[in-house]
């Protein structure tokens, strides 16, 4: 059984799937990178295409239309509950923790720790912090801080508790 014979419909559903995957990837790091703006423009183009394809005077609604709608609603739901960030962090946590425990002052940055590309690794009192989002739309950098013994001091940077001994670290203006 074919849902549609229209190749444009399949192309549109694929474009929505790609936008959903890119959105989930973008939402899996703290902070919004500059790519979020390009992603917003891509979503806008898809919304305009959706309105053109299914606007007034167009054919009756087809069953395949539920595929893009389901992808959009699922993406919105997952991003709203921060599922991409928590899932990617959970998969990376063992690697992040083992590296954070062994950080020295002369640690080399620019490596994969789990599913995160880590930059600017620093030892802090009682733990370590490292950058995972280097340039964001608000000119801040975001990363994680591991501090099992105490909460990092506010004068050491901007920290927001994430889970357990982990904090989201913000650096910038």
N, CA and C of each residue as an Amber inpcrd file, in Angstrom:
protein
   519
   0.8440000  -1.1750000   0.0000000   0.0000000   0.0000000   0.0000000
   0.8910000   1.2400000   0.0000000   0.6050000   2.1480000  -0.8730000
   1.3520000   3.3970000  -0.9380000   0.5270000   4.5070000  -0.3060000
   1.2040000   5.2950000   0.5210000   0.5090000   6.4170000   1.1320000
   0.2990000   7.5470000   0.1430000   1.2420000   7.6860000  -0.8020000
   1.1190000   8.7580000  -1.7730000   1.8480000   8.3880000  -3.0570000
   1.3920000   8.9440000  -4.1400000   2.0780000   8.7810000  -5.4190000
   2.8000000  10.0670000  -5.8020000   2.7130000  11.0370000  -4.9600000
   3.2710000  12.3500000  -5.2380000   4.7120000  12.4240000  -4.7020000
   5.7210000  12.5330000  -5.5850000   7.1060000  12.6080000  -5.1080000
   7.3850000  13.8680000  -4.2950000   6.6540000  14.9560000  -4.5600000
   6.8370000  16.1700000  -3.7630000   6.3980000  15.9630000  -2.3190000
   5.3880000  15.1340000  -2.1450000   4.9300000  14.8400000  -0.7890000
   6.0020000  14.0770000  -0.0170000   6.6450000  13.1210000  -0.6750000
   7.7240000  12.3790000  -0.0230000   8.9110000  13.2870000   0.2720000
   9.2250000  14.1680000  -0.6470000  10.3090000  15.1190000  -0.4410000
  10.0000000  16.0520000   0.7330000   8.7520000  16.4990000   0.8120000
   8.3500000  17.3790000   1.9120000   8.4260000  16.6490000   3.2520000
   7.9540000  15.4090000   3.2990000   8.0290000  14.6370000   4.5440000
   9.4880000  14.4170000   4.9390000  10.3600000  14.1680000   3.9690000
  11.7870000  14.0180000   4.2570000  12.4060000  15.3080000   4.7740000
  11.9800000  16.4510000   4.2110000  12.4850000  17.7490000   4.6590000
  12.0510000  18.0380000   6.0940000  10.8310000  17.6550000   6.4400000
  10.3500000  17.8160000   7.8190000  11.1490000  16.8970000   8.7480000
  11.4150000  15.6680000   8.2990000  12.2170000  14.7410000   9.1030000
  13.6140000  15.2810000   9.3530000  14.2300000  15.8570000   8.3240000
  15.5550000  16.4500000   8.4810000  15.5140000  17.6200000   9.4590000
  14.5110000  18.4760000   9.3360000  14.3770000  19.6100000  10.2590000
  14.1880000  19.1270000  11.6910000  13.4320000  18.0640000  11.8650000
  13.2220000  17.5100000  13.2030000  14.5240000  16.9750000  13.7860000
  15.2810000  16.2280000  12.9910000  16.5600000  15.6970000  13.4800000
  17.5400000  16.8100000  13.8390000  17.6320000  17.8210000  12.9930000
  18.5300000  18.9460000  13.2710000  18.0950000  19.7130000  14.5230000
  16.7960000  19.8480000  14.7010000  16.2710000  20.5320000  15.8870000
  16.5800000  19.7360000  17.1520000  16.3930000  18.4280000  17.1030000
  16.6940000  17.5930000  18.2750000  18.1830000  17.6310000  18.6010000
  19.0360000  17.6520000  17.5720000  20.4740000  17.7480000  17.8000000
  20.8250000  19.0980000  18.4260000  20.2510000  20.1640000  17.9090000
  20.5110000  21.5020000  18.4420000  20.0580000  21.6200000  19.8920000
  18.9400000  20.9970000  20.2180000  18.3960000  21.0720000  21.5770000
  19.1180000  20.1410000  22.5510000  20.0670000  19.3410000  22.0650000
  20.7590000  18.3920000  22.9440000  21.9970000  18.9870000  23.6030000
  22.2680000  20.2730000  23.3780000  23.3470000  20.9620000  24.0730000
  22.7520000  22.1430000  24.8280000  23.3940000  22.5590000  25.9100000
  22.8740000  23.7430000  26.6090000  23.0910000  24.9920000  25.7570000
  22.1530000  25.8960000  25.7820000  22.2630000  27.1260000  24.9900000
  21.9070000  26.8760000  23.5370000  21.5900000  27.9420000  22.8190000
  21.2790000  27.8380000  21.3930000  22.4530000  28.3770000  20.5910000
  22.9960000  27.5550000  19.7200000  24.1140000  28.0050000  18.8960000
  23.6020000  28.9100000  17.7860000  24.5250000  29.4880000  17.0510000
  24.1460000  30.3680000  15.9370000  23.4300000  29.6070000  14.8260000
  23.5900000  28.2840000  14.7910000  22.8910000  27.4760000  13.7840000
  21.3860000  27.4850000  14.0190000  20.9520000  27.8350000  15.2180000
  19.5190000  27.8610000  15.5160000  18.7900000  28.8720000  14.6350000
  19.4570000  29.9680000  14.2860000  18.8370000  30.9590000  13.4080000
  18.5900000  30.3850000  12.0170000  19.5840000  29.7020000  11.4730000
  19.4090000  29.0550000  10.1670000  18.3160000  27.9930000  10.2420000
  18.2650000  27.2870000  11.3430000  17.2420000  26.2540000  11.5330000
  15.8500000  26.8830000  11.6030000  15.7390000  28.0370000  12.2430000
  14.4490000  28.7390000  12.3100000  14.0010000  29.1760000  10.9150000
  14.9310000  29.6340000  10.1060000  14.5930000  30.0110000   8.7330000
  14.1440000  28.7930000   7.9210000  14.8040000  27.6660000   8.1350000
  14.4340000  26.4250000   7.4500000  13.0090000  26.0050000   7.8440000
  12.7100000  26.0640000   9.1570000  11.3600000  25.7380000   9.6140000
  10.3370000  26.7010000   9.0080000  10.6910000  27.9800000   8.8970000
   9.7800000  28.9720000   8.3030000   9.4870000  28.6330000   6.8440000
  10.5170000  28.2540000   6.1060000  10.3250000  27.8610000   4.7080000
   9.4170000  26.6320000   4.6070000   9.5810000  25.6970000   5.5220000
   8.7140000  24.5120000   5.5240000   7.2730000  24.8820000   5.8560000
   7.0710000  25.8260000   6.7770000   5.7140000  26.2640000   7.1200000
   5.0470000  26.9390000   5.9280000   5.8070000  27.7520000   5.1960000
   5.2640000  28.4100000   3.9960000   4.9070000  27.3610000   2.9400000
   5.7770000  26.3670000   2.7830000   5.5090000  25.2830000   1.8310000
   4.2620000  24.5050000   2.2350000   4.1370000  24.2340000   3.5270000
   2.9650000  23.5150000   4.0540000   1.6920000  24.3020000   3.7190000
   1.7150000  25.6050000   3.9660000   0.5400000  26.4370000   3.6920000
   0.2190000  26.4560000   2.1930000   1.2470000  26.4720000   1.3590000
   1.0270000  26.4690000  -0.0870000   0.4770000  25.1260000  -0.5540000
   1.0220000  24.0280000  -0.0250000   0.5950000  22.6900000  -0.4650000
  -0.8190000  22.3490000  -0.0320000  -1.2230000  22.8470000   1.1370000
  -2.5070000  22.4260000   1.6970000  -3.4430000  23.5850000   1.9670000
  -3.1830000  24.6890000   1.3300000  -4.0160000  25.8710000   1.5270000
  -5.3800000  25.7260000   0.8600000  -6.1470000  26.8010000   0.9080000
  -7.4790000  26.7880000   0.2930000  -7.3820000  26.4960000  -1.2040000
  -8.3210000  25.7310000  -1.6960000  -8.3660000  25.4110000  -3.1160000
  -7.5060000  24.2270000  -3.5150000  -6.8450000  23.6110000  -2.5910000
  -5.9990000  22.4530000  -2.8890000  -6.8250000  21.1790000  -2.7410000
  -6.1930000  20.0780000  -3.1600000  -6.8790000  18.7780000  -3.1060000
  -7.2840000  18.3890000  -1.6860000  -8.0960000  17.3690000  -1.6080000
  -8.5120000  16.8490000  -0.3030000  -7.2950000  16.3460000   0.4640000
  -7.4060000  16.3250000   1.7420000  -6.2950000  15.9120000   2.5960000
  -5.9930000  14.4310000   2.3990000  -4.7160000  14.1090000   2.3360000
  -4.2800000  12.7280000   2.1200000  -3.7440000  12.1480000   3.4340000
  -3.7380000  10.8110000   3.5580000  -3.2560000  10.1900000   4.8020000
  -1.7810000  10.4780000   5.0900000  -0.9640000  10.7010000   4.0600000
   0.4520000  10.9300000   4.2950000   0.7110000  12.2310000   5.0410000
  -0.2790000  13.1310000   5.0500000  -0.1100000  14.4100000   5.7390000
   0.0890000  14.2340000   7.2380000  -0.3210000  13.0890000   7.7620000
  -0.1380000  12.8380000   9.1910000   1.3300000  12.6200000   9.5450000
   2.1410000  12.1770000   8.5930000   3.5640000  11.9230000   8.8700000
   4.2820000  13.2180000   9.2420000   4.2450000  14.2730000   8.3960000
   4.9100000  15.5170000   8.7980000   4.3150000  16.1250000  10.0670000
   2.9950000  16.0500000  10.2060000   2.3480000  16.6050000  11.3890000
   2.8160000  15.8800000  12.6520000   2.9120000  14.5580000  12.5860000
   3.3900000  13.7730000  13.7230000   4.8400000  14.1130000  14.0510000
   5.6710000  14.2750000  13.0290000   7.0720000  14.6450000  13.2540000
   7.1880000  16.0080000  13.9300000   6.4080000  16.9650000  13.4720000
   6.4580000  18.3060000  14.0530000   5.9920000  18.2770000  15.5090000
   4.8520000  17.6450000  15.7650000   4.3300000  17.5880000  17.1360000
   5.2630000  16.8210000  18.0650000   5.8370000  15.7220000  17.5700000
   6.7880000  14.9610000  18.3790000   8.0360000  15.7660000  18.6980000
   8.5310000  16.5100000  17.7160000   9.7140000  17.3490000  17.9380000
   9.4240000  18.4320000  18.9660000   8.2880000  19.0910000  18.8260000
   7.9120000  20.1460000  19.7760000   7.8010000  19.5730000  21.1890000
   7.1770000  18.4290000  21.3250000   7.0220000  17.8040000  22.6420000
   8.3780000  17.4470000  23.2550000   9.2510000  16.8140000  22.4770000
  10.5610000  16.4160000  22.9890000  11.4200000  17.6150000  23.3860000
  11.3950000  18.6640000  22.5860000  12.1800000  19.8600000  22.9060000
  11.6060000  20.5650000  24.1290000  10.2820000  20.5870000  24.2490000
   9.6390000  21.2470000  25.3850000  10.0280000  20.6090000  26.7130000
  10.1520000  19.3060000  26.7540000  10.5020000  18.6160000  28.0100000
  12.0060000  18.3920000  28.1500000  12.8160000  19.0010000  27.2800000
  14.2870000  18.8980000  27.3220000  14.7960000  17.4660000  27.1550000
  14.0360000  16.6340000  26.4750000  14.4370000  15.2370000  26.2900000
  15.7500000  15.0880000  25.5180000  16.0120000  15.8740000  24.4590000
  17.2900000  15.6920000  23.7440000  18.5080000  15.9560000  24.6270000
  18.4640000  17.0150000  25.4390000  19.5800000  17.3370000  26.3210000
  19.7870000  16.2380000  27.3580000  18.7190000  15.7920000  27.9790000
  18.8320000  14.7640000  29.0040000  19.2650000  13.4200000  28.4160000
  18.7720000  13.0740000  27.2390000  19.1520000  11.7990000  26.6120000
  20.6180000  11.7990000  26.2030000  21.0650000  12.8540000  25.5440000
  22.4640000  12.9220000  25.1150000  23.3920000  12.9600000  26.3280000
  22.9960000  13.6910000  27.3640000  23.8160000  13.7460000  28.5660000
  23.8670000  12.3720000  29.2490000  22.7360000  11.6910000  29.3410000
  22.7010000  10.3720000  29.9850000  23.6000000   9.3770000  29.2530000
  23.5980000   9.4320000  27.9340000  24.4620000   8.5380000  27.1620000
  25.9410000   8.9010000  27.3250000  26.2300000  10.1630000  27.5900000
  27.6100000  10.6330000  27.6990000  28.1200000  10.6990000  29.1340000
  27.2480000  10.6050000  30.1040000  27.6340000  10.8440000  31.4990000
  28.8000000   9.9920000  31.9920000  28.8550000   8.6880000  31.7190000
  30.0090000   7.9220000  32.2080000  31.3390000   8.4520000  31.6620000
  31.3820000   8.7880000  30.3870000  32.5960000   9.3300000  29.7830000
  32.9170000  10.7140000  30.3360000  31.9040000  11.5620000  30.4420000
  32.1110000  12.9030000  30.9740000  32.6480000  12.8470000  32.4050000
  32.0660000  11.9800000  33.2100000  32.4890000  11.8860000  34.6100000
  33.9150000  11.3660000  34.7420000  34.2570000  10.3370000  33.9790000
  35.6190000   9.7990000  34.0850000  36.6550000  10.8240000  33.6320000
  36.3560000  11.5930000  32.5920000  37.2770000  12.6330000  32.1500000
  37.3290000  13.7910000  33.1450000  36.1570000  14.1840000  33.6770000
  36.1150000  15.3010000  34.6260000  36.8890000  14.9760000  35.8980000
  36.8570000  13.7230000  36.3280000  37.5910000  13.3320000  37.5370000
  39.1070000  13.3620000  37.3300000  39.5440000  13.2130000  36.0880000
  40.9840000  13.1160000  35.8240000  41.5800000  14.3850000  35.1980000
  40.8380000  15.4940000  35.2050000  41.3280000  16.7290000  34.5970000
  42.5070000  17.2840000  35.3940000  43.5460000  17.6670000  34.6490000
  44.7130000  18.3370000  35.2340000  44.7470000  19.7620000  34.6930000
  45.6240000  20.5660000  35.2220000  45.7330000  21.9580000  34.7670000
  46.2060000  22.0640000  33.3200000  46.9610000  21.0710000  32.8600000
  47.5140000  21.1240000  31.5030000  46.7210000  20.2700000  30.5120000
  45.4230000  20.1060000  30.7580000  44.6050000  19.2230000  29.9310000
  44.4130000  19.8050000  28.5340000  44.4930000  18.9540000  27.5270000
  44.3290000  19.3740000  26.1330000  42.8410000  19.3530000  25.7710000
  42.3620000  20.4500000  25.2040000  40.9560000  20.5570000  24.7980000
  40.7710000  20.0370000  23.3800000  39.5260000  20.0330000  22.9430000
  39.2130000  19.6490000  21.5650000  39.1240000  18.1560000  21.3680000
  38.3390000  17.5020000  22.1870000  38.1560000  16.0500000  22.0870000
  36.6950000  15.6880000  22.3100000  36.3740000  14.4820000  21.8760000
  35.0380000  13.9340000  22.1410000  35.0480000  13.2710000  23.5080000
  34.1200000  13.6890000  24.3500000  33.8470000  13.0150000  25.6180000
  32.4140000  12.5220000  25.5020000  32.2470000  11.2480000  25.2950000
  30.9090000  10.7280000  25.0320000  30.4160000  11.2900000  23.7090000
  29.2410000  11.8890000  23.7250000  28.6470000  12.4530000  22.5080000
  28.8420000  13.9580000  22.4010000  29.6860000  14.5290000  23.2430000
  29.9420000  15.9680000  23.2240000  31.3690000  16.2660000  22.7890000
  31.5150000  17.2680000  21.9100000  32.8260000  17.8010000  21.5550000
  33.1630000  18.8290000  22.6320000  34.2530000  18.5910000  23.3460000
  34.5930000  19.3880000  24.5200000  35.7420000  20.3340000  24.2120000
  35.5610000  21.5890000  24.5820000  36.5800000  22.6340000  24.4420000
  36.7900000  23.2920000  25.8060000  37.8630000  24.0130000  25.9470000
  38.1400000  24.8390000  27.1280000  37.9160000  24.0980000  28.4410000
  38.6880000  23.0770000  28.6630000  38.6030000  22.3040000  29.8960000
  39.3880000  23.0290000  30.9800000  38.7770000  23.1890000  32.1520000
  39.4390000  23.8560000  33.2720000  39.2000000  23.0860000  34.5560000
  40.2050000  23.0510000  35.3710000  40.0560000  22.4930000  36.7090000
  39.5220000  23.6010000  37.6030000  38.4960000  23.3030000  38.3830000
  37.9440000  24.2610000  39.3440000  38.0190000  23.6170000  40.7270000
  37.9270000  24.3970000  41.8040000  37.9730000  23.8030000  43.1370000
  36.8960000  22.7240000  43.3100000  37.3260000  21.5150000  43.5350000
  36.4030000  20.4040000  43.7540000  35.9020000  19.7240000  42.5020000
  36.3990000  20.0880000  41.3320000  35.9050000  19.4510000  40.1140000
  36.5170000  20.0140000  38.8510000  35.7010000  20.0560000  37.8030000
  36.1640000  20.5420000  36.4990000  34.9770000  21.1350000  35.7460000
  35.3030000  21.9910000  34.7810000  34.2620000  22.5210000  33.8980000
  34.8030000  22.5150000  32.4770000  33.8770000  22.3930000  31.5270000
  34.2810000  22.3150000  30.1300000  33.1640000  22.8080000  29.2330000
  33.5670000  23.4110000  28.1310000  32.6670000  24.0390000  27.1880000
  32.1850000  22.9990000  26.1610000  30.8840000  23.0210000  25.8520000
  30.3570000  22.1620000  24.7940000  29.6370000  22.9620000  23.7050000
  29.2850000  24.2190000  23.9710000  28.6770000  25.1000000  22.9790000
  29.4920000  26.3810000  22.9830000  30.2520000  26.6140000  21.9170000
  31.2250000  27.6970000  21.9690000  30.6800000  29.0620000  21.5860000
  29.7510000  29.1640000  20.6720000  29.2350000  30.4680000  20.2830000
  27.7280000  30.3750000  20.1720000  27.0540000  31.2020000  20.9390000
  25.5990000  31.1490000  20.9500000  25.0260000  32.4800000  20.5030000
  23.7250000  32.5190000  20.3590000  23.0700000  33.7160000  19.8540000
  23.1380000  34.8640000  20.8560000  23.3540000  34.5790000  22.1360000
  23.4630000  35.6570000  23.1210000  24.9280000  35.8940000  23.5090000
  25.8620000  35.4720000  22.6660000  27.3060000  35.6710000  22.8310000
  27.8490000  35.0200000  24.0860000  27.1910000  33.9950000  24.5640000
  27.6840000  33.2560000  25.7110000  28.1340000  31.8810000  25.2540000
  28.9640000  31.2770000  26.0630000  29.3790000  29.8980000  25.8240000
  28.7910000  29.0440000  26.9440000  28.4130000  27.8310000  26.5950000
  27.7810000  26.9390000  27.5660000  28.5660000  25.6440000  27.6740000
  28.5220000  25.0770000  28.8460000  29.1780000  23.8040000  29.0620000
  28.6480000  23.1560000  30.3250000  29.3820000  22.1660000  30.7890000
  29.0190000  21.4620000  32.0130000  30.1130000  21.6440000  33.0390000
  29.7210000  21.6210000  34.2890000  30.6780000  21.6390000  35.3890000
  30.3830000  20.4230000  36.2590000  31.4380000  19.7580000  36.6640000
  31.3250000  18.5980000  37.5480000  31.9080000  19.0060000  38.8940000
  31.0630000  19.0040000  39.9080000  31.4980000  19.3930000  41.2420000
  30.7680000  18.5340000  42.2640000  31.3430000  17.3550000  42.5970000
  30.6320000  16.4310000  43.4780000  30.6070000  16.8410000  44.9500000
  31.5690000  17.6670000  45.3870000  31.6620000  17.9870000  46.8080000
  30.8550000  19.2110000  47.2200000  30.7190000  20.1640000  46.3210000
  30.0230000  21.4000000  46.6660000  29.5250000  22.0730000  45.3970000
  28.6020000  23.0010000  45.5780000  28.1440000  23.7890000  44.4320000
  29.2390000  24.7940000  44.0830000  29.5260000  24.9920000  42.8000000
  30.5360000  25.9880000  42.4220000  30.1380000  27.3830000  42.9070000
  31.1270000  28.1580000  43.3020000  30.8760000  29.5160000  43.7880000
  30.4360000  30.4250000  42.6410000  29.5000000  31.3310000  42.9000000
  29.0140000  32.2230000  41.8430000  30.1160000  33.0810000  41.2240000
  31.1380000  33.4370000  41.9900000  32.2120000  34.2570000  41.4240000
  33.0800000  33.4780000  40.4390000  32.9320000  32.1620000  40.4030000
  33.6840000  31.3300000  39.4610000  33.0190000  31.2600000  38.0940000
  31.8240000  31.7990000  37.9620000  31.0850000  31.7490000  36.7070000
  29.6080000  31.5640000  36.9690000  28.8250000  31.5110000  35.9030000
  27.3880000  31.2940000  36.0370000  27.0820000  29.8080000  36.0160000
  26.4450000  29.3190000  37.0710000  26.1370000  27.8940000  37.1800000
  24.6640000  27.7050000  37.4980000  24.0910000  26.7030000  36.8700000
  22.7050000  26.3050000  37.1470000  22.7160000  24.8000000  37.3730000
  22.1340000  24.3480000  38.4840000  22.1550000  22.9150000  38.7800000
  21.4380000  22.1400000  37.6810000  22.0540000  21.0520000  37.2400000
  21.4760000  20.2230000  36.1790000  20.9420000  18.9280000  36.7670000
  21.8410000  18.0990000  37.3070000  21.4150000  16.8750000  37.9930000
  22.6080000  16.2970000  38.7400000  22.3520000  15.7810000  39.9220000
  23.4290000  15.2040000  40.7270000  24.5630000  16.1980000  40.9200000
  25.8060000  15.7840000  40.6510000  26.9450000  16.6940000  40.8190000
  27.2080000  17.5660000  39.5900000  26.2730000  17.6090000  38.6730000
  26.4700000  18.3170000  37.4030000  25.7400000  19.6520000  37.3860000
  26.3970000  20.6250000  36.7740000  25.8580000  21.9660000  36.6210000
  26.0330000  22.4030000  35.1720000  25.1240000  23.2550000  34.7070000
  25.3140000  23.8770000  33.3980000  26.0770000  25.1630000  33.6470000
  27.1750000  25.3020000  32.9550000  28.0780000  26.4410000  33.1380000
  27.8880000  27.4190000  31.9920000  27.7610000  28.6920000  32.3250000
  27.6240000  29.7580000  31.3350000  28.7910000  30.7130000  31.4800000
  29.3970000  31.0610000  30.3620000  30.5290000  31.9830000  30.3750000
  30.3110000  33.0160000  29.2950000  30.4600000  34.2720000  29.6440000
  30.3200000  35.3350000  28.6620000  29.6080000  36.5430000  29.2290000
  29.3440000  37.5220000  28.3650000  28.7390000  38.7830000  28.8300000
  27.3100000  38.6210000  29.2950000
